[in-house]
CSV table of C-alpha atoms and ligand atoms in Angstrom, one decimal:
chain,number,residue,atom,x,y,z
A,1,MET,CA,95.9,115.3,103.8
A,2,GLY,CA,96.6,112.2,105.7
A,3,LEU,CA,97.6,109.2,103.9
A,4,SER,CA,96.6,105.5,104.8
A,5,GLY,CA,99.1,102.8,105.1
A,6,GLY,CA,99.1,99.2,103.6
A,7,THR,CA,98.4,98.0,100.1
A,8,THR,CA,95.1,99.0,98.8
A,9,PRO,CA,95.8,102.9,98.4
A,10,LEU,CA,98.8,102.4,96.4
A,11,GLY,CA,97.7,102.4,93.6
A,12,ALA,CA,95.4,105.6,93.9
A,13,TYR,CA,98.8,107.1,95.1
A,14,ALA,CA,100.3,106.6,92.0
A,15,LEU,CA,97.8,108.0,90.1
A,16,ILE,CA,98.1,110.9,92.3
A,17,ALA,CA,101.7,111.0,91.1
A,18,GLU,CA,101.0,110.2,87.4
A,19,GLN,CA,98.4,113.5,88.0
A,20,ALA,CA,101.1,115.4,90.0
A,21,HIS,CA,101.4,118.1,87.6
A,22,THR,CA,98.0,119.6,88.5
A,23,LEU,CA,98.2,120.1,92.3
A,24,ASP,CA,99.4,123.0,93.9
A,25,TRP,CA,102.1,120.8,96.0
A,26,PRO,CA,103.6,123.9,98.0
A,27,THR,CA,100.3,124.1,99.4
A,28,ILE,CA,100.0,120.5,100.6
A,29,ASP,CA,100.9,119.1,103.7
A,30,VAL,CA,101.5,115.2,104.0
A,31,PHE,CA,100.7,113.5,106.9
A,32,PHE,CA,100.0,109.8,108.1
A,33,GLY,CA,97.7,107.8,109.7
A,34,ASP,CA,99.6,105.5,111.3
A,35,GLU,CA,103.0,104.1,110.6
A,36,ARG,CA,104.6,100.5,112.0
A,37,CYS,CA,107.5,100.9,114.1
A,38,VAL,CA,110.3,100.5,111.7
A,39,PRO,CA,113.2,102.1,110.0
A,40,PRO,CA,111.8,104.2,107.1
A,41,ASP,CA,113.3,102.0,104.5
A,42,HIS,CA,112.5,98.8,106.0
A,43,PRO,CA,109.6,96.6,104.0
A,44,ASP,CA,106.7,96.7,106.3
A,45,SER,CA,106.9,101.1,106.7
A,46,ASN,CA,103.9,102.6,105.2
A,47,PHE,CA,106.3,105.6,104.4
A,48,GLY,CA,108.4,103.6,102.6
A,49,ALA,CA,105.8,102.2,100.5
A,50,VAL,CA,104.5,105.9,99.6
A,51,ASN,CA,107.6,106.8,99.1
A,52,LYS,CA,108.1,104.7,96.5
A,53,VAL,CA,104.7,105.3,94.5
A,54,LEU,CA,104.2,109.1,95.5
A,55,LEU,CA,106.7,111.0,97.5
A,56,ALA,CA,109.7,110.1,95.6
A,57,ARG,CA,108.1,111.0,92.2
A,58,ILE,CA,107.3,114.5,93.8
A,59,ALA,CA,110.1,115.1,95.8
A,60,ASN,CA,111.1,118.4,94.0
A,61,ARG,CA,107.5,120.0,94.2
A,62,GLY,CA,107.3,121.8,97.3
A,63,ALA,CA,105.1,119.6,99.6
A,64,ARG,CA,105.6,119.4,103.6
A,65,ILE,CA,106.4,115.8,104.5
A,66,HIS,CA,105.6,114.7,108.0
A,67,ARG,CA,106.7,111.4,108.7
A,68,ILE,CA,105.9,109.6,111.9
A,69,ARG,CA,109.3,108.4,113.2
A,70,GLY,CA,108.5,104.5,113.6
A,71,GLU,CA,112.3,104.2,114.2
A,72,ILE,CA,112.4,105.2,117.6
A,73,ASN,CA,110.6,104.2,120.6
A,74,PRO,CA,106.7,103.9,119.8
A,75,VAL,CA,105.7,106.3,123.0
A,76,ASP,CA,108.5,109.0,122.0
A,77,ALA,CA,107.1,108.4,118.3
A,78,ALA,CA,103.7,109.1,119.3
A,79,ALA,CA,104.4,112.0,121.6
A,80,GLU,CA,105.9,113.8,118.5
A,81,TYR,CA,103.8,113.2,116.4
A,82,ASP,CA,101.1,114.4,118.8
A,83,ARG,CA,103.1,117.5,119.0
A,84,LEU,CA,102.8,118.3,115.3
A,85,LEU,CA,99.6,117.3,114.7
A,86,ARG,CA,98.7,120.3,117.7
A,87,GLU,CA,101.4,122.9,115.8
A,88,PHE,CA,100.3,122.2,112.8
A,89,ALA,CA,96.4,122.7,113.7
A,90,GLU,CA,97.2,126.0,115.3
A,91,SER,CA,97.4,127.1,112.1
A,92,ARG,CA,94.9,125.9,110.2
A,93,ARG,CA,90.7,126.5,110.3
A,94,SER,CA,89.0,123.7,111.7
A,95,PRO,CA,89.1,121.0,110.4
A,96,VAL,CA,92.7,120.3,110.6
A,97,PHE,CA,92.5,118.0,107.4
A,98,ASP,CA,91.3,118.1,104.1
A,99,LEU,CA,91.2,114.7,103.2
A,100,VAL,CA,92.3,112.0,104.8
A,101,PHE,CA,92.4,108.5,103.1
A,102,LEU,CA,91.8,105.2,105.4
A,103,GLY,CA,91.8,101.6,104.6
A,104,MET,CA,90.3,98.6,106.7
A,105,GLY,CA,91.1,95.1,107.6
A,106,GLY,CA,89.6,92.1,107.4
A,107,ASP,CA,89.2,92.2,111.3
A,108,GLY,CA,87.8,96.0,110.8
A,109,HIS,CA,90.5,97.9,112.3
A,110,THR,CA,91.7,101.1,110.3
A,111,ALA,CA,95.1,102.7,110.6
A,112,SER,CA,96.3,100.9,114.1
A,113,LEU,CA,92.9,101.1,116.0
A,114,PHE,CA,92.6,97.8,116.6
A,115,PRO,CA,89.2,96.1,117.9
A,116,ASP,CA,88.8,95.6,121.2
A,117,SER,CA,91.5,98.0,121.8
A,118,ILE,CA,92.5,100.9,124.0
A,119,ALA,CA,93.1,103.1,121.2
A,120,ILE,CA,90.0,103.8,120.1
A,121,LEU,CA,88.8,105.1,123.7
A,122,GLU,CA,91.4,107.6,123.6
A,123,THR,CA,89.7,111.2,123.6
A,124,GLU,CA,92.4,113.4,124.3
A,125,MET,CA,95.7,112.7,122.1
A,126,TRP,CA,96.1,113.0,118.7
A,127,ALA,CA,98.4,110.1,118.3
A,128,ILE,CA,99.6,107.5,120.4
A,129,PRO,CA,101.4,104.2,120.4
A,130,ALA,CA,99.6,101.2,119.4
A,131,PHE,CA,100.6,97.4,120.1
A,132,SER,CA,98.7,94.5,117.2
A,133,ALA,CA,98.9,91.2,119.2
A,134,ALA,CA,97.6,89.8,115.9
A,135,LEU,CA,101.0,91.4,114.4
A,136,ASP,CA,102.9,91.6,117.7
A,137,SER,CA,104.3,94.5,116.7
A,138,TRP,CA,104.1,98.0,117.5
A,139,ARG,CA,102.5,101.1,115.8
A,140,VAL,CA,102.2,104.7,116.2
A,141,THR,CA,98.2,105.6,115.0
A,142,MET,CA,96.3,108.9,114.6
A,143,THR,CA,93.2,108.6,117.3
A,144,PRO,CA,89.7,108.8,116.3
A,145,ALA,CA,89.8,112.6,117.2
A,146,ALA,CA,92.7,113.3,114.8
A,147,LEU,CA,90.9,111.0,111.7
A,148,SER,CA,88.0,112.5,112.1
A,149,ASN,CA,89.1,116.3,112.6
A,150,ALA,CA,88.8,116.5,108.5
A,151,ARG,CA,86.4,117.8,105.6
A,152,GLN,CA,86.4,114.6,103.6
A,153,VAL,CA,87.7,111.1,104.8
A,154,THR,CA,87.6,108.6,102.2
A,155,PHE,CA,87.9,104.8,103.1
A,156,LEU,CA,89.5,102.5,100.0
A,157,VAL,CA,88.9,99.1,100.8
A,158,THR,CA,89.1,95.8,98.4
A,159,GLY,CA,88.8,92.3,98.1
A,160,SER,CA,86.8,89.7,99.5
A,161,GLY,CA,88.4,89.4,102.6
A,162,LYS,CA,87.2,92.4,104.0
A,163,ALA,CA,83.4,91.5,102.7
A,164,ASP,CA,81.9,91.0,106.4
A,165,ALA,CA,84.1,93.9,108.1
A,166,LEU,CA,82.6,96.2,105.8
A,167,LEU,CA,79.0,94.2,106.1
A,168,HIS,CA,79.1,94.9,109.9
A,169,THR,CA,80.5,98.2,109.8
A,170,LEU,CA,77.8,99.7,107.6
A,171,GLU,CA,74.9,98.2,108.0
A,172,GLY,CA,75.3,96.7,111.2
A,173,PRO,CA,74.9,98.1,114.8
A,174,HIS,CA,77.1,100.9,116.2
A,175,ASN,CA,79.9,99.2,117.8
A,176,ALA,CA,83.2,101.0,117.4
A,177,ASN,CA,85.3,99.4,120.0
A,178,ARG,CA,84.6,96.2,117.5
A,179,PHE,CA,84.0,97.9,114.1
A,180,PRO,CA,86.8,101.2,114.6
A,181,ALA,CA,85.9,102.2,111.7
A,182,GLN,CA,82.8,103.4,113.0
A,183,ALA,CA,84.6,105.9,115.4
A,184,ILE,CA,85.5,107.8,112.3
A,185,ALA,CA,82.9,110.5,112.4
A,186,PRO,CA,83.8,113.8,110.8
A,187,LYS,CA,81.8,116.7,111.6
A,188,SER,CA,81.1,117.4,108.1
A,189,ASP,CA,80.0,113.7,108.1
A,190,ALA,CA,81.6,113.3,104.7
A,191,VAL,CA,82.7,109.8,104.8
A,192,ARG,CA,83.3,108.0,101.1
A,193,TRP,CA,83.6,104.6,100.8
A,194,ILE,CA,85.2,103.6,97.7
A,195,VAL,CA,85.1,99.7,97.4
A,196,ASP,CA,85.4,97.0,94.8
A,197,SER,CA,82.3,94.8,94.1
A,198,ASP,CA,84.3,91.6,96.2
A,199,ALA,CA,84.6,94.0,99.1
A,200,ALA,CA,81.0,94.8,98.7
A,201,GLY,CA,79.8,91.2,98.2
A,202,LYS,CA,77.8,90.7,101.3
A,203,LEU,CA,76.5,94.4,101.3
A,204,ARG,CA,72.2,94.5,101.7
A,205,ARG,CA,71.6,98.3,100.9
A,206,SER,CA,72.1,100.2,97.7
A,207,TYR,CA,74.6,102.5,97.5
A,208,SER,CA,75.8,104.8,94.3
A,209,SER,CA,78.5,102.8,92.7
A,210,ALA,CA,80.8,104.4,89.9
A,211,THR,CA,82.2,102.4,87.0
B,1,6PG,C1,98.4,99.6,107.4
B,1,6PG,C2,97.1,100.7,107.9
B,1,6PG,C3,96.0,99.6,107.8
B,1,6PG,C4,95.8,99.2,106.4
B,1,6PG,C5,94.6,98.2,106.8
B,1,6PG,C6,94.3,97.5,105.3
B,1,6PG,O1,99.4,100.0,108.5
B,1,6PG,O2,98.6,98.6,107.7
B,1,6PG,O3,97.0,101.9,108.4
B,1,6PG,O4,94.8,100.1,108.6
B,1,6PG,O5,95.0,100.1,105.6
B,1,6PG,O6,95.6,97.2,107.1
B,1,6PG,O7,95.7,97.2,104.7
B,1,6PG,P1,95.8,96.5,103.1
B,1,6PG,O8,95.3,97.5,102.4
B,1,6PG,O9,97.2,96.4,102.7
B,1,6PG,O10,94.7,95.2,102.6
């Protein structure tokens, strides 16, 4: 599985930790959709946040954790992760991932695929360095090709701050440069959006809802 960074999914990851006994962890490889270019113990580290609520709690269960090394040069970290993903893919039938979790920012970005960035246009590499001007920080991100190489992609989006981006992403014209989550298109077409009523507040179409 590929895990999203950010804060929204941390509650879901904590639930997975609570249900850890129900999963066959030696069969599970955990990857990260993106990482901030900071050490793993830095407060901004996606690995650090996920480690606290999930990975440290399943440490002795046999899962293989594949961390993006945010502490090294972004170009080297991206090249290393690209190689790692390709080696892993060689040992798998297609698609590479069974499940990819993603979030979405209020500007419509997902992973570290920011609007109007060249990262969205990348068709060869599976992991690349990405600079966020808004956040003035370097990241490493899986590309749309890698994130789409999945049986199931689940977006977790909450809060009214995401309502405009969600409306444009789900109901607006296709414009992946402006709304990068639209670039995530698994062959299985299995993209699921789990959103709260605040984030869904501007949606016009009807969708299946779960309570
Ligand atoms: C990251 C994530 C990013 C995140 C969105 C939403 O590294 O921050 O990969 O894409 O999913 O920014 O973040 P929140 O869940 O914190 O709102």
